[in-house]
Amino acid sequence: MNLKNNIIFEKTNLSKYGSFENITFNLIDNIMYSDFSFKTRLENEENIMTQETFQNLFESIKLTGLLNPVYLLEKSKDNYVIISGWRRLLALRELYKIENRKIFYQKAIILRNDTPLEVLENISIDENTKRKDLSLLELSYKFNRLSSVKGITIEECLKKFNIGKSQFHAIKKAIDFHPIIKETMLESVGPIKADLLNKILEKLLLLHPQKEAYSLLNAYSKKTREDLKNTLKSLDNTLNQKTNFFEIKKNNNITILKIRENLTDEDHFKIEVFFKDLLKK
């Protein structure tokens, strides 16, 4: 199969960097599985291989073959790094343990070592997002890695992955969201709404016991983004009122303390003791 016949390669001009090759036992055996240069998943290999979805993938490849090609970078002669297709290649490695003569024709796209890094990163993200293999949390990990390790600017990321600025920032922040947001809400509500819920949860935990805050959060997760923005403003106002319950004014040698609370006689006594101790009088 000629690379020029593939629509992806026509758009990205990849034909000048590599070619389609057969997948064989020798190719699978020469992949450097410990090289994570382009790995997008947060899971380790052992966790992936014990998942039911991985077992289903293994059975699917065994019975019907490999439907989509994998991308490899030829690091040196007969040494390959995975660009895209980690799970499929792990499944193939397991398959070749029992069927080492099997051939998957024209299912490996081998790119030369001089392929630009930008091209390789594009493939790594583009292939996984289009196939929906990446979770939002994994995308967050990838975006942070691109920004810190690869030195790619925000503008370059927006252009490269064709996403809006607010969506990019929300996805990038997702890796630092509260665990309950990451684990139970992020994938279902999306990154922008999850970002709002994360900010709301921070306020709720300052105002309520943890269990109550979580319960309120669950109710808020069903609201629209506009409703959540209004909720956030309301919580900010509530917190401002609670944190501004006293005021201190200074005028030359006079300091005035105003407390906006209905205090008991006991409270008054404690304040008097505190200030006497503070002023040593």
Coordinates of C-alpha atoms in Angstrom, one line a residue:
M1 CA 0.0 0.0 0.0
N2 CA 1.4 3.4 -1.0
L3 CA 1.3 6.1 1.7
K4 CA -0.1 8.5 -0.8
N5 CA -3.2 6.4 -1.1
N6 CA -4.0 7.0 2.5
I7 CA -6.0 10.2 3.2
I8 CA -4.2 10.9 6.5
F9 CA -0.9 10.9 4.7
E10 CA -2.2 13.1 1.9
K11 CA -3.1 15.8 4.4
T12 CA 0.1 15.6 6.5
N13 CA 2.5 14.7 3.7
L14 CA 3.8 11.7 5.7
S15 CA 4.8 9.8 2.7
K16 CA 8.2 11.4 2.6
Y17 CA 8.9 10.2 6.1
G18 CA 8.0 6.5 6.0
S19 CA 6.1 3.6 4.6
F20 CA 3.6 0.8 5.3
E21 CA 5.1 -2.5 6.4
N22 CA 3.9 -5.9 7.4
I23 CA 3.6 -6.7 11.1
T24 CA 5.5 -9.9 11.9
F25 CA 6.9 -11.6 15.0
N26 CA 10.3 -10.0 14.4
L27 CA 8.9 -6.5 14.2
I28 CA 6.9 -7.0 17.4
D29 CA 10.0 -8.5 19.1
N30 CA 12.1 -5.4 18.2
I31 CA 9.8 -2.8 19.7
M32 CA 11.3 -0.9 22.7
Y33 CA 8.3 -1.2 25.0
S34 CA 10.1 0.6 27.8
D35 CA 10.5 3.8 25.7
F36 CA 7.6 6.1 26.8
S37 CA 8.6 9.1 24.7
F38 CA 5.2 9.2 23.0
K39 CA 3.1 7.3 25.5
T40 CA -0.2 9.1 26.2
R41 CA -1.8 6.7 28.7
L42 CA -1.4 7.1 32.4
E43 CA -1.8 3.4 33.1
N44 CA 1.1 1.1 33.4
E45 CA 1.5 -2.0 31.2
E46 CA 0.4 -4.5 33.8
N47 CA -2.8 -2.6 34.6
I48 CA -3.7 -2.4 30.9
M49 CA -3.3 -6.1 30.3
T50 CA -5.5 -7.1 33.2
Q51 CA -8.5 -5.0 32.0
E52 CA -11.5 -6.7 30.4
T53 CA -11.3 -4.2 27.5
F54 CA -7.8 -5.4 26.8
Q55 CA -8.8 -9.0 26.7
N56 CA -11.7 -8.1 24.4
L57 CA -9.1 -6.3 22.1
F58 CA -6.9 -9.4 22.1
E59 CA -9.7 -11.7 21.2
S60 CA -10.9 -9.3 18.5
I61 CA -7.4 -9.1 16.8
K62 CA -7.1 -12.8 17.1
L63 CA -10.4 -13.5 15.4
T64 CA -10.8 -10.7 12.9
G65 CA -7.3 -9.2 12.5
L66 CA -6.0 -5.7 13.0
L67 CA -8.3 -3.1 11.5
N68 CA -6.3 0.0 12.0
P69 CA -2.5 0.5 11.5
V70 CA -0.1 1.3 14.3
Y71 CA 2.6 3.9 14.1
L72 CA 6.3 3.2 14.9
L73 CA 9.4 5.3 14.8
E74 CA 12.6 3.5 13.7
K75 CA 14.9 4.7 16.4
S76 CA 17.8 2.7 15.0
K77 CA 18.1 -0.4 12.8
D78 CA 15.6 -2.9 13.9
N79 CA 14.7 -0.9 17.0
Y80 CA 11.3 0.8 17.1
V81 CA 9.5 3.2 19.4
I82 CA 5.7 3.3 19.6
I83 CA 4.1 6.5 18.4
S84 CA 0.5 5.3 18.5
G85 CA -1.2 2.0 19.1
W86 CA 0.1 0.9 22.6
R87 CA -2.8 -1.3 23.5
R88 CA -3.0 -2.9 20.1
L89 CA 0.8 -3.6 20.1
L90 CA 0.6 -5.1 23.6
A91 CA -2.2 -7.3 22.4
L92 CA -0.2 -8.3 19.3
R93 CA 2.8 -9.2 21.5
E94 CA 0.6 -11.5 23.5
L95 CA -0.8 -13.0 20.3
Y96 CA 2.6 -13.8 18.9
K97 CA 3.5 -15.8 22.0
I98 CA 1.0 -18.4 20.7
E99 CA 1.0 -17.7 16.9
N100 CA 4.5 -16.5 16.0
R101 CA 4.1 -17.0 12.2
K102 CA 1.1 -14.8 11.8
I103 CA 1.4 -11.8 9.4
F104 CA -0.7 -8.6 9.4
Y105 CA -0.1 -7.2 6.0
Q106 CA 0.5 -3.4 5.6
K107 CA -0.6 -2.7 9.2
A108 CA 2.5 -0.9 10.5
I109 CA 3.4 2.6 9.5
I110 CA 7.2 2.9 10.0
L111 CA 8.6 6.4 10.2
R112 CA 12.2 7.2 9.8
N113 CA 14.3 8.6 12.7
D114 CA 14.6 12.0 10.9
T115 CA 10.8 12.5 11.1
P116 CA 10.2 16.0 12.7
L117 CA 9.1 15.8 16.4
E118 CA 6.1 18.0 15.7
V119 CA 4.8 15.4 13.2
L120 CA 5.3 12.5 15.6
E121 CA 3.5 14.4 18.4
N122 CA 0.6 15.2 16.1
I123 CA 0.2 11.6 15.2
S124 CA 0.3 10.5 18.9
I125 CA -2.5 12.9 19.8
D126 CA -4.5 12.9 16.6
E127 CA -4.8 9.2 16.3
N128 CA -5.8 8.6 19.9
T129 CA -8.3 11.4 20.1
K130 CA -10.0 10.4 16.8
R131 CA -10.2 6.8 17.9
K132 CA -11.4 8.0 21.4
D133 CA -8.6 6.0 23.0
L134 CA -7.6 8.9 25.3
S135 CA -9.5 9.9 28.3
L136 CA -9.7 13.7 29.2
L137 CA -7.3 13.0 32.1
E138 CA -4.8 11.4 29.7
L139 CA -5.1 14.4 27.4
S140 CA -4.5 16.6 30.4
Y141 CA -1.3 14.7 31.1
K142 CA -0.3 15.0 27.5
F143 CA -0.9 18.7 27.2
N144 CA 1.0 19.4 30.4
R145 CA 3.9 17.3 29.1
L146 CA 3.9 19.1 25.8
S147 CA 4.0 22.5 27.6
S148 CA 6.7 21.7 30.2
V149 CA 8.9 19.1 28.5
K150 CA 8.6 20.0 24.8
G151 CA 8.3 23.7 25.3
I152 CA 5.3 24.1 23.1
T153 CA 3.3 27.4 23.5
I154 CA -0.4 27.6 24.1
E155 CA -0.9 29.1 20.7
E156 CA 0.9 26.2 19.1
C157 CA -1.2 23.7 21.0
L158 CA -4.4 25.4 20.0
K159 CA -3.4 25.3 16.4
K160 CA -2.0 21.8 16.5
F161 CA -5.1 20.1 18.2
N162 CA -7.7 22.5 16.7
I163 CA -9.4 23.2 20.1
G164 CA -10.5 26.5 21.7
K165 CA -8.5 28.2 24.4
S166 CA -11.0 27.7 27.2
Q167 CA -11.3 24.0 26.4
F168 CA -7.5 23.7 26.2
H169 CA -7.0 25.3 29.6
A170 CA -9.8 23.3 31.2
I171 CA -8.3 20.0 29.9
K172 CA -4.7 21.1 31.0
K173 CA -5.9 21.8 34.5
A174 CA -7.9 18.5 34.8
I175 CA -4.9 16.6 36.1
D176 CA -5.0 18.8 39.3
F177 CA -8.8 18.6 39.8
H178 CA -10.1 17.2 43.1
P179 CA -10.1 13.4 43.0
I180 CA -13.9 13.2 43.2
I181 CA -14.1 15.4 40.1
K182 CA -11.5 13.4 38.2
E183 CA -12.8 10.0 39.1
T184 CA -16.6 10.4 38.8
M185 CA -17.4 13.5 36.8
L186 CA -14.7 14.6 34.3
E187 CA -15.5 12.2 31.5
S188 CA -19.3 12.6 31.7
V189 CA -19.6 16.4 32.1
G190 CA -16.6 17.5 30.0
P191 CA -13.6 19.6 30.9
I192 CA -15.1 23.1 31.0
K193 CA -18.0 22.1 33.2
A194 CA -15.7 20.0 35.3
D195 CA -13.5 23.0 35.8
L196 CA -16.5 25.0 37.2
L197 CA -17.5 22.1 39.4
N198 CA -14.0 21.9 40.8
K199 CA -14.0 25.6 41.7
I200 CA -17.4 25.2 43.3
L201 CA -16.2 22.2 45.4
E202 CA -13.4 24.3 46.7
K203 CA -15.9 26.8 48.0
L204 CA -18.3 24.1 49.3
L205 CA -15.6 22.5 51.4
L206 CA -14.9 25.8 53.1
L207 CA -18.6 26.2 53.9
H208 CA -19.8 22.7 54.7
P209 CA -18.6 19.4 56.1
Q210 CA -17.1 17.1 53.5
K211 CA -20.1 14.7 53.2
E212 CA -22.5 17.6 52.7
A213 CA -20.2 19.3 50.2
Y214 CA -20.0 16.2 48.1
S215 CA -23.8 15.8 48.2
L216 CA -24.3 19.4 47.0
L217 CA -21.7 18.9 44.3
N218 CA -23.5 15.9 42.9
A219 CA -26.7 18.0 42.7
Y220 CA -24.8 20.9 41.0
S221 CA -23.3 18.5 38.4
K222 CA -26.7 18.2 36.8
K223 CA -27.0 22.0 36.2
T224 CA -26.0 23.9 33.1
R225 CA -22.7 25.8 32.8
E226 CA -24.6 29.1 33.1
D227 CA -26.2 27.9 36.3
L228 CA -22.9 26.8 37.7
K229 CA -21.3 30.2 36.9
N230 CA -24.1 31.9 38.9
T231 CA -23.7 29.3 41.7
L232 CA -20.0 30.1 41.9
K233 CA -20.7 33.9 42.2
S234 CA -23.2 33.2 44.9
L235 CA -20.7 31.0 46.9
D236 CA -18.0 33.7 46.5
N237 CA -20.4 36.3 48.0
T238 CA -21.3 34.0 50.9
L239 CA -17.6 33.4 51.6
N240 CA -16.8 37.1 51.4
Q241 CA -19.5 37.8 54.0
K242 CA -18.2 35.1 56.3
T243 CA -14.6 36.3 56.0
N244 CA -15.5 40.0 56.4
F245 CA -17.3 39.6 59.7
F246 CA -14.9 42.0 61.4
E247 CA -13.1 45.2 60.3
I248 CA -10.0 47.0 61.7
K249 CA -9.5 50.7 61.2
K250 CA -6.4 52.7 62.2
N251 CA -6.3 56.5 62.8
N252 CA -3.1 57.8 64.2
N253 CA -2.7 56.2 67.7
I254 CA -6.3 54.9 67.7
T255 CA -7.2 51.4 66.4
I256 CA -10.9 50.5 66.0
L257 CA -12.1 46.9 65.8
K258 CA -15.6 46.3 64.4
I259 CA -17.2 42.9 64.8
R260 CA -20.3 42.2 62.8
E261 CA -21.6 39.4 65.0
N262 CA -24.0 39.2 68.0
L263 CA -21.5 38.2 70.7
T264 CA -22.3 36.8 74.1
D265 CA -21.0 38.1 77.4
E266 CA -18.6 35.2 77.4
D267 CA -17.3 36.2 74.0
H268 CA -16.8 39.8 75.2
F269 CA -14.8 38.5 78.2
K270 CA -12.5 36.3 76.0
I271 CA -11.9 39.3 73.7
E272 CA -11.0 41.5 76.7
V273 CA -8.6 38.9 78.0
F274 CA -7.0 38.5 74.6
F275 CA -6.4 42.2 74.1
K276 CA -5.1 42.6 77.7
D277 CA -2.6 39.9 77.0
L278 CA -1.7 41.3 73.6
L279 CA -1.1 44.8 75.0
K280 CA 0.3 43.5 78.3
K281 CA -1.9 45.8 80.3

